[in-house]
Coordinates of C-alpha atoms in Angstrom, one line a residue:
Chain A
M561 CA -9.1 -25.6 -47.5
N562 CA -10.3 -23.1 -45.0
A563 CA -8.0 -23.7 -42.1
Q564 CA -7.0 -20.6 -40.2
V565 CA -3.3 -20.0 -40.5
P566 CA -1.5 -17.7 -38.1
S567 CA -0.8 -14.2 -39.3
W568 CA 2.7 -12.6 -39.1
A569 CA 1.4 -10.8 -36.0
G570 CA 0.4 -14.2 -34.6
V571 CA 3.9 -15.5 -35.3
A572 CA 5.3 -12.4 -33.4
T573 CA 3.0 -13.2 -30.5
S574 CA 4.2 -16.8 -30.3
A575 CA 7.7 -15.4 -29.9
A576 CA 6.6 -14.7 -26.3
L577 CA 6.9 -18.4 -25.8
V578 CA 10.6 -18.2 -26.6
V579 CA 10.9 -15.7 -23.8
V580 CA 9.3 -18.2 -21.5
C581 CA 12.0 -20.7 -22.4
V582 CA 14.7 -18.1 -22.0
L583 CA 13.3 -17.2 -18.6
V584 CA 13.4 -20.8 -17.5
V585 CA 17.0 -21.4 -18.5
W586 CA 18.0 -18.0 -17.1
R587 CA 16.4 -18.6 -13.7
Q588 CA 17.8 -22.1 -13.5
R589 CA 21.3 -20.8 -14.5
L590 CA 21.7 -23.3 -17.3
G591 CA 23.9 -21.0 -19.3
L592 CA 21.7 -21.6 -22.4
S593 CA 19.9 -18.3 -22.8
R594 CA 22.0 -17.2 -25.7
D595 CA 21.7 -20.6 -27.4
V596 CA 17.9 -20.5 -27.1
L597 CA 17.7 -17.1 -28.6
V598 CA 20.1 -17.9 -31.4
A599 CA 18.3 -21.2 -32.2
A600 CA 14.9 -19.4 -32.3
V601 CA 16.1 -16.6 -34.6
Q602 CA 18.0 -19.1 -36.8
A603 CA 14.9 -21.3 -37.1
A604 CA 12.8 -18.4 -38.1
I605 CA 15.3 -17.2 -40.7
Q606 CA 15.8 -20.7 -42.1
L607 CA 12.0 -21.3 -42.4
V608 CA 11.4 -17.9 -44.1
A609 CA 14.2 -18.6 -46.5
I610 CA 12.9 -22.1 -47.3
G611 CA 9.3 -20.8 -47.6
A612 CA 10.5 -18.2 -50.2
V613 CA 12.4 -20.9 -52.1
L614 CA 9.4 -23.2 -52.1
L615 CA 7.1 -20.4 -53.2
L616 CA 9.5 -19.7 -56.1
L617 CA 9.5 -23.4 -57.0
F618 CA 5.7 -23.8 -56.8
R619 CA 5.0 -20.7 -58.9
H620 CA 7.7 -20.7 -61.5
T621 CA 9.8 -23.8 -62.0
G622 CA 7.2 -26.6 -62.0
L623 CA 8.2 -30.3 -61.8
P624 CA 11.8 -29.9 -63.1
G625 CA 12.5 -27.4 -60.3
A626 CA 11.0 -29.8 -57.8
I627 CA 13.2 -32.6 -59.0
G628 CA 16.3 -30.4 -59.0
W629 CA 15.4 -29.4 -55.4
L630 CA 15.1 -33.1 -54.4
A631 CA 18.4 -33.8 -56.1
L632 CA 20.0 -31.1 -54.0
M633 CA 18.5 -32.6 -50.8
V634 CA 19.9 -36.0 -51.8
V635 CA 23.4 -34.5 -52.2
I636 CA 23.1 -32.8 -48.8
A637 CA 21.8 -36.0 -47.2
G638 CA 24.7 -38.0 -48.7
Q639 CA 27.2 -35.5 -47.2
V640 CA 25.5 -35.8 -43.7
A641 CA 25.2 -39.6 -43.7
G642 CA 28.7 -40.0 -45.2
R643 CA 30.2 -37.9 -42.4
R644 CA 28.7 -40.4 -39.8
A645 CA 30.9 -43.1 -41.4
R646 CA 34.2 -41.2 -41.7
G647 CA 36.9 -43.8 -42.2
L648 CA 34.8 -46.1 -44.4
P649 CA 36.1 -45.9 -48.0
Q650 CA 33.9 -43.8 -50.3
A651 CA 31.3 -43.3 -47.5
T652 CA 29.8 -40.0 -49.0
W653 CA 29.4 -41.4 -52.5
I654 CA 27.8 -44.6 -51.1
A655 CA 25.4 -42.7 -48.9
T656 CA 24.4 -40.4 -51.8
A657 CA 23.7 -43.4 -54.0
A658 CA 21.7 -45.2 -51.4
V659 CA 19.5 -42.2 -50.5
G660 CA 19.1 -41.3 -54.2
V661 CA 18.1 -44.7 -55.4
G662 CA 15.8 -45.3 -52.3
T663 CA 14.1 -42.0 -53.0
A664 CA 13.9 -42.2 -56.7
A665 CA 12.5 -45.8 -56.7
T666 CA 9.8 -45.3 -54.1
L667 CA 8.7 -41.8 -55.1
G668 CA 8.9 -42.8 -58.8
V669 CA 6.6 -45.8 -58.3
L670 CA 4.0 -43.8 -56.5
L671 CA 4.1 -41.0 -59.0
A672 CA 4.1 -43.3 -62.0
T673 CA 1.1 -45.2 -60.7
G674 CA -0.8 -42.0 -59.9
V675 CA -1.1 -42.8 -56.1
I676 CA 0.2 -39.3 -55.4
A677 CA -0.1 -36.3 -57.7
I678 CA 2.7 -35.2 -60.0
E679 CA 2.7 -31.7 -58.6
T680 CA 5.5 -29.6 -57.2
R681 CA 3.7 -29.0 -53.9
V682 CA 3.4 -32.8 -53.4
V683 CA 6.8 -34.0 -54.7
I684 CA 8.9 -31.7 -52.6
P685 CA 7.4 -32.4 -49.1
V686 CA 6.8 -36.1 -49.7
G687 CA 10.3 -36.4 -51.3
G688 CA 11.8 -34.5 -48.4
M689 CA 10.3 -37.0 -45.9
V690 CA 11.8 -39.9 -47.9
V691 CA 15.2 -38.3 -48.2
A692 CA 15.3 -37.6 -44.5
N693 CA 14.4 -41.2 -43.6
A694 CA 16.7 -42.8 -46.1
M695 CA 19.5 -40.6 -44.9
Q696 CA 19.1 -41.8 -41.3
T697 CA 19.0 -45.4 -42.4
A698 CA 22.0 -45.0 -44.7
A699 CA 23.9 -43.3 -41.8
L700 CA 23.1 -46.2 -39.5
V701 CA 24.2 -48.8 -42.0
L702 CA 27.4 -47.1 -42.8
S703 CA 28.5 -46.4 -39.3
R704 CA 27.6 -49.9 -38.1
L705 CA 29.4 -51.5 -41.0
R706 CA 32.5 -49.5 -40.3
E707 CA 32.4 -50.7 -36.7
E708 CA 31.8 -54.3 -37.9
A709 CA 34.8 -54.1 -40.3
R710 CA 37.0 -52.8 -37.5
T711 CA 35.9 -55.0 -34.5
A712 CA 35.0 -58.2 -36.4
R713 CA 38.2 -58.3 -38.5
P714 CA 39.4 -61.6 -36.9
A715 CA 36.1 -63.4 -37.7
I716 CA 36.0 -61.9 -41.2
E717 CA 39.6 -62.9 -41.9
A718 CA 39.0 -66.4 -40.4
R719 CA 36.3 -66.9 -43.1
L720 CA 38.4 -65.5 -45.8
A721 CA 41.2 -67.8 -44.8
L722 CA 38.9 -70.7 -45.3
G723 CA 38.5 -69.7 -48.9
L724 CA 35.1 -68.0 -48.6
P725 CA 34.5 -65.1 -51.0
A726 CA 34.3 -61.6 -49.5
R727 CA 30.5 -61.5 -49.7
E728 CA 30.1 -64.7 -47.8
A729 CA 32.7 -63.9 -45.3
F730 CA 30.9 -60.6 -44.5
A731 CA 27.4 -62.0 -44.7
P732 CA 26.7 -62.4 -41.0
H733 CA 27.8 -58.8 -40.4
H734 CA 25.8 -57.6 -43.5
R735 CA 22.6 -59.2 -42.1
S736 CA 23.0 -58.0 -38.5
T737 CA 23.7 -54.5 -39.8
L738 CA 20.6 -54.4 -42.0
R739 CA 18.5 -55.7 -39.1
Y740 CA 19.9 -53.0 -36.8
A741 CA 19.3 -50.3 -39.4
L742 CA 15.7 -51.3 -40.2
I743 CA 14.4 -51.9 -36.7
P744 CA 13.7 -48.1 -36.1
A745 CA 11.6 -47.9 -39.3
V746 CA 9.7 -51.1 -38.4
D747 CA 9.0 -49.9 -34.9
S748 CA 7.9 -46.4 -35.9
T749 CA 5.6 -48.0 -38.5
R750 CA 4.1 -50.2 -35.8
V751 CA 3.3 -47.4 -33.3
V752 CA 2.3 -44.8 -35.8
G753 CA -0.9 -43.0 -34.6
L754 CA -0.6 -44.6 -31.2
I755 CA 2.3 -42.6 -29.7
S756 CA 2.9 -40.1 -32.5
L757 CA 0.8 -38.3 -35.0
P758 CA 3.1 -38.2 -38.0
G759 CA 4.0 -35.2 -40.1
A760 CA 2.0 -35.7 -43.3
M761 CA -1.2 -36.5 -41.4
T762 CA -0.7 -33.6 -39.0
G763 CA -0.1 -31.2 -41.8
L764 CA -3.2 -32.3 -43.7
I765 CA -5.4 -32.1 -40.5
L766 CA -4.0 -28.6 -39.8
A767 CA -4.9 -27.7 -43.4
G768 CA -8.5 -28.6 -42.8
V769 CA -8.5 -32.1 -44.3
D770 CA -10.9 -34.7 -42.8
P771 CA -8.8 -37.0 -40.5
L772 CA -10.1 -40.2 -42.3
T773 CA -8.8 -38.7 -45.6
A774 CA -5.5 -37.6 -43.9
I775 CA -4.7 -41.1 -42.7
R776 CA -4.9 -42.4 -46.3
Y777 CA -2.1 -40.2 -47.2
Q778 CA -0.2 -41.2 -44.0
I779 CA -0.5 -44.9 -44.8
V780 CA 0.9 -44.4 -48.3
V781 CA 3.8 -42.3 -46.8
M782 CA 4.6 -44.9 -44.1
Y783 CA 4.7 -47.7 -46.7
M784 CA 6.8 -45.6 -48.9
L785 CA 9.2 -44.9 -46.1
L786 CA 9.5 -48.6 -45.3
A787 CA 10.5 -49.4 -48.9
A788 CA 12.8 -46.4 -49.1
D789 CA 14.6 -47.4 -45.9
A790 CA 15.0 -51.0 -47.0
L791 CA 16.3 -50.0 -50.4
A792 CA 18.7 -47.4 -49.0
A793 CA 19.9 -49.9 -46.4
L794 CA 20.5 -52.6 -48.9
I795 CA 22.3 -50.4 -51.4
A796 CA 24.4 -48.8 -48.7
A797 CA 25.4 -52.2 -47.4
R798 CA 26.2 -53.7 -50.8
L799 CA 28.2 -50.7 -51.9
S800 CA 30.1 -50.6 -48.6
E801 CA 31.0 -54.3 -49.0
R802 CA 32.5 -53.5 -52.4
A803 CA 34.5 -50.7 -50.9
L804 CA 35.6 -52.7 -47.8
F805 CA 37.2 -55.5 -49.8
D806 CA 39.7 -55.5 -52.7
Q807 CA 39.8 -57.7 -55.8
A808 CA 41.8 -60.4 -53.9
H809 CA 39.0 -60.7 -51.3
R810 CA 41.0 -58.9 -48.6
L811 CA 39.4 -56.7 -46.0
R812 CA 40.9 -53.2 -46.4
Q813 CA 42.1 -51.3 -43.4
V814 CA 39.4 -49.0 -42.0
A815 CA 40.7 -45.7 -40.7
T816 CA 39.8 -44.6 -37.2
P817 CA 37.5 -41.6 -37.5
Chain B
M373 CA 64.6 -80.3 -52.4
V374 CA 61.2 -79.5 -53.6
A375 CA 60.1 -76.0 -52.7
V376 CA 56.5 -75.3 -51.9
F377 CA 57.0 -71.6 -51.5
T378 CA 59.7 -69.5 -53.0
L379 CA 60.0 -65.9 -51.9
E380 CA 62.0 -63.7 -54.3
E381 CA 63.2 -60.4 -52.9
V382 CA 59.9 -59.9 -51.1
S383 CA 59.3 -56.5 -49.6
V384 CA 56.3 -55.0 -47.8
R385 CA 56.0 -51.3 -47.2
R386 CA 53.1 -49.7 -45.4
G387 CA 53.3 -46.0 -45.5
Q388 CA 56.8 -45.0 -44.4
A389 CA 57.4 -48.3 -42.6
L390 CA 59.3 -51.1 -44.3
L391 CA 57.8 -54.3 -42.8
L392 CA 59.8 -56.8 -44.9
D393 CA 63.0 -55.9 -46.7
S394 CA 64.0 -58.0 -49.7
V395 CA 63.4 -61.4 -48.1
G396 CA 64.4 -64.4 -50.2
I397 CA 63.7 -67.9 -48.9
E398 CA 62.4 -71.3 -49.9
I399 CA 60.0 -73.4 -47.9
R400 CA 60.5 -77.1 -48.5
A401 CA 57.6 -79.5 -49.1
G402 CA 56.8 -81.5 -46.1
S403 CA 58.9 -79.4 -43.7
C404 CA 57.8 -77.7 -40.5
T405 CA 59.3 -74.2 -40.7
A406 CA 59.3 -71.8 -37.8
L407 CA 59.4 -68.1 -38.5
V408 CA 61.1 -66.6 -35.5
G409 CA 62.3 -63.3 -34.3
P410 CA 61.5 -60.4 -32.0
S411 CA 58.2 -58.6 -32.0
G412 CA 57.8 -56.4 -35.1
A413 CA 60.2 -58.5 -37.1
G414 CA 57.7 -59.1 -39.9
K415 CA 56.9 -62.7 -39.1
S416 CA 53.1 -62.4 -39.3
T417 CA 53.4 -60.1 -42.3
L418 CA 55.4 -62.7 -44.1
L419 CA 53.0 -65.5 -43.1
R420 CA 50.0 -63.6 -44.5
L421 CA 51.6 -63.2 -47.9
L422 CA 51.5 -67.0 -48.3
N423 CA 47.7 -67.2 -48.6
R424 CA 47.3 -63.6 -50.0
L425 CA 45.7 -62.1 -46.9
G426 CA 48.6 -59.8 -47.5
E427 CA 50.3 -58.6 -50.7
P428 CA 54.0 -57.8 -51.2
T429 CA 54.8 -54.3 -52.4
G430 CA 58.0 -55.6 -54.0
G431 CA 59.3 -59.0 -55.2
R432 CA 57.1 -62.0 -55.6
V433 CA 55.9 -65.2 -53.9
L434 CA 55.7 -68.5 -55.9
L435 CA 53.8 -71.6 -55.1
H436 CA 55.3 -74.6 -56.8
G437 CA 57.1 -72.2 -59.1
R438 CA 54.0 -70.2 -60.1
P439 CA 53.4 -66.6 -58.8
L440 CA 50.5 -66.5 -56.3
P441 CA 48.5 -64.0 -58.3
E442 CA 48.2 -66.6 -61.1
F443 CA 46.1 -68.8 -58.8
D444 CA 42.4 -68.3 -58.1
V445 CA 42.7 -66.6 -54.7
L446 CA 39.8 -68.5 -53.1
A447 CA 41.2 -71.9 -54.3
L448 CA 44.7 -70.8 -53.1
R449 CA 43.3 -70.1 -49.6
R450 CA 41.8 -73.6 -49.5
R451 CA 45.2 -75.1 -50.4
V452 CA 47.0 -72.9 -47.9
G453 CA 45.1 -72.9 -44.6
L454 CA 45.7 -70.4 -41.8
V455 CA 45.2 -70.7 -38.1
A456 CA 45.2 -67.2 -36.4
Q457 CA 46.7 -66.2 -33.1
A458 CA 43.5 -65.8 -31.1
P459 CA 40.9 -68.6 -31.6
T460 CA 37.9 -67.1 -33.4
L461 CA 34.8 -69.3 -33.4
L462 CA 32.3 -68.3 -36.0
T463 CA 29.1 -70.2 -35.1
E464 CA 27.2 -71.3 -32.0
R465 CA 27.9 -75.1 -32.3
V466 CA 31.2 -76.9 -32.8
L467 CA 29.9 -79.0 -35.7
D468 CA 28.6 -75.9 -37.5
D469 CA 32.0 -74.2 -37.1
L470 CA 33.7 -77.2 -38.7
R471 CA 31.4 -76.8 -41.7
V472 CA 32.1 -73.1 -42.3
G473 CA 34.7 -73.8 -45.0
R474 CA 33.1 -77.1 -46.1
Q475 CA 29.3 -77.3 -45.8
E476 CA 29.1 -80.9 -47.0
L477 CA 31.2 -82.2 -44.1
T478 CA 29.6 -85.2 -42.6
E479 CA 29.4 -85.9 -38.9
D480 CA 31.7 -88.8 -39.3
E481 CA 34.3 -86.7 -41.1
A482 CA 33.8 -84.0 -38.4
A483 CA 34.4 -86.5 -35.6
K484 CA 37.6 -87.7 -37.3
L485 CA 38.8 -84.1 -37.6
L486 CA 38.2 -83.6 -33.8
E487 CA 40.1 -86.8 -33.1
R488 CA 43.0 -85.6 -35.3
V489 CA 43.3 -82.5 -33.1
G490 CA 42.9 -84.5 -29.9
L491 CA 39.3 -83.7 -29.0
P492 CA 36.5 -86.2 -28.3
D493 CA 33.8 -86.5 -30.9
S494 CA 31.2 -85.8 -28.2
M495 CA 32.2 -82.2 -28.6
L496 CA 30.5 -81.9 -31.9
E497 CA 27.2 -80.8 -30.4
R498 CA 28.8 -78.6 -27.8
P499 CA 28.1 -74.8 -27.9
T500 CA 31.2 -73.0 -28.9
A501 CA 30.7 -70.4 -26.2
G502 CA 31.7 -72.8 -23.5
L503 CA 35.0 -74.0 -24.9
S504 CA 38.3 -73.3 -23.2
G505 CA 41.0 -71.4 -25.1
G506 CA 42.9 -74.6 -25.9
E507 CA 39.7 -76.4 -27.1
A508 CA 38.7 -73.4 -29.1
Q509 CA 42.1 -73.2 -30.8
R510 CA 42.0 -76.9 -31.7
V511 CA 38.4 -76.5 -33.1
C512 CA 39.8 -73.7 -35.3
L513 CA 42.6 -76.0 -36.4
A514 CA 40.1 -78.8 -37.2
R515 CA 38.0 -76.2 -39.1
T516 CA 41.1 -75.3 -41.2
L517 CA 41.9 -79.0 -41.8
A518 CA 38.3 -79.6 -42.9
V519 CA 39.0 -77.9 -46.2
K520 CA 42.0 -80.3 -46.8
P521 CA 44.8 -77.8 -47.2
E522 CA 48.2 -78.8 -48.6
V523 CA 50.0 -76.3 -46.4
L524 CA 49.1 -75.2 -42.8
L525 CA 50.1 -71.7 -41.6
A526 CA 49.9 -71.0 -37.9
D527 CA 50.3 -67.4 -36.6
E528 CA 51.4 -67.6 -32.9
S529 CA 48.6 -70.1 -32.5
T530 CA 49.6 -71.1 -28.9
S531 CA 50.5 -67.6 -27.6
A532 CA 47.1 -67.2 -25.9
L533 CA 47.0 -70.7 -24.4
D534 CA 48.0 -72.2 -21.1
P535 CA 51.0 -74.7 -21.0
A536 CA 48.8 -77.8 -21.2
S537 CA 46.8 -76.5 -24.1
T538 CA 50.0 -75.3 -25.8
A539 CA 51.4 -78.9 -25.5
A540 CA 48.2 -80.3 -27.0
V541 CA 48.3 -77.9 -30.0
E542 CA 52.0 -78.5 -30.5
A543 CA 51.4 -82.2 -30.6
V544 CA 48.9 -81.7 -33.4
F545 CA 51.4 -79.6 -35.4
K546 CA 54.1 -82.3 -35.0
Q547 CA 51.7 -85.0 -36.1
L548 CA 50.6 -83.1 -39.2
A549 CA 54.2 -82.5 -40.1
A550 CA 54.9 -86.2 -39.5
D551 CA 52.0 -87.0 -41.8
G552 CA 53.8 -85.0 -44.6
M553 CA 51.9 -81.7 -44.5
T554 CA 53.9 -78.6 -45.0
V555 CA 53.6 -76.5 -41.8
V556 CA 54.8 -72.9 -41.4
L557 CA 54.4 -71.4 -38.0
V558 CA 55.2 -68.1 -36.5
S559 CA 56.6 -68.2 -33.0
H560 CA 58.3 -65.8 -30.7
D561 CA 59.3 -68.8 -28.5
A562 CA 62.7 -70.3 -29.4
A563 CA 62.1 -73.4 -27.3
Q564 CA 58.8 -74.0 -29.1
A565 CA 60.5 -73.7 -32.5
R566 CA 63.1 -76.2 -31.4
R567 CA 60.4 -78.6 -30.2
I568 CA 58.3 -78.6 -33.3
A569 CA 60.2 -77.3 -36.3
D570 CA 62.9 -78.8 -38.4
E571 CA 63.7 -75.5 -40.2
A572 CA 63.8 -72.0 -38.9
V573 CA 63.7 -68.6 -40.6
V574 CA 65.0 -65.8 -38.4
L575 CA 63.8 -62.2 -39.1
T576 CA 64.8 -59.0 -37.4
A577 CA 63.3 -55.7 -38.4
G578 CA 62.0 -57.1 -41.6
R579 CA 65.3 -58.5 -42.8
L580 CA 66.2 -62.2 -43.1
V581 CA 69.0 -62.9 -40.6
E582 CA 69.3 -66.7 -40.7
H583 CA 67.6 -69.7 -42.4
G584 CA 68.4 -73.3 -42.0
P585 CA 67.9 -76.5 -40.0
V586 CA 66.8 -75.7 -36.4
A587 CA 69.9 -77.3 -34.9
Q588 CA 72.2 -75.0 -36.9
V589 CA 70.3 -71.7 -36.4
A590 CA 72.3 -69.7 -33.8
Y591 CA 69.3 -67.6 -32.8
L592 CA 67.5 -70.7 -31.4
Q593 CA 70.4 -72.0 -29.3
G594 CA 69.8 -69.7 -26.3
D595 CA 67.3 -70.5 -23.5
A596 CA 64.8 -67.8 -24.4
V597 CA 64.3 -65.1 -27.0

């Protein structure tokens, strides 16, 4: 790799572009100057910190450190996605399980088959992409199911009253939720490269990799994200179903967030 | 007197609120019983205990002398059908709706069910979206009857309907009771209870106030409640 990477002086120079943004919001009296400055400084601090952590992981901890780091990301993702579905019983636990299984299954298959290298510098960024995608999907599933359980209670109870088991009574809502949650993943897969150059490919090209090589990586990543989203959605939906109904096939009350 | 349901000191508490307070009644086989009382009296709460969409926090409910939790809950709900307050159609076509609880229902059987609730069999192919409130409620009633329940529970099933539709649904309840089905209906309308029911249970603030033949229940003797 012989790509030219900006020096620290170059980074400092690019800060002038933040000033451009501040000038625009200040001249337009948007009242956002302080927010822009805080965001820019915060982003720099966060990235320096994460760069230092990654350096530590790459140099000293090896694969166990990478897996530990991924596990931490899964826990954080579970908290974030669970918060989106406040009011749904056990939302955080469900989101964590969905993201964790979606990530472990897809990344595990690609590592086990040797499609991607078992190296810290591969596992962490690729795993991070999977976790982020699975988190968004799990959050969509949980928040949508919570709304379905609240707004479609008469229809769900009408099916239960006919003697249908909870899973059948909830099936139409389960299906529509999965569809709703997976459409973004399908759409972004369909337009990849046309209206966006995705992260993995962009990174490889910036690092000096031949574009035709970079796209191979991207294709693998897209397929992995599709599978991870589908698994995370399914697990989130199934676990939510169990949390939404009791042993006597009754729909629990879902608290208003 | 053969009791279908026996409620023994049944209470329902939700948080700090006591929705039912030690209610003890028997519901006779083949009777049409109206649960009446003001809003918030616990009528719907009581009704939902009978097919275990609700659960008592105290006391117990027996069906033919056996506590409800001893029955398989799904089989119990097929024996004790419920028609809700607002008609909720579940599919896009009337025939499909009638099959929700019984997939093997034939078109002939479906047509007979519609006839039983006073609707023409030509309605089987109709989209559910275009039905009036009264038609929709009768389709819901037919859908419940499709699973051949032994008891029919109706929770204010005419409260969202116009007078003509109300009369049509009431006629179906009366006919079902005349055919020997046990019917338990919640109503806030004393006149309706007098028209349809032969027994009445009066609840106020979760407590049993009166229970007996409609003609003897003082609560029902006024013009309106």
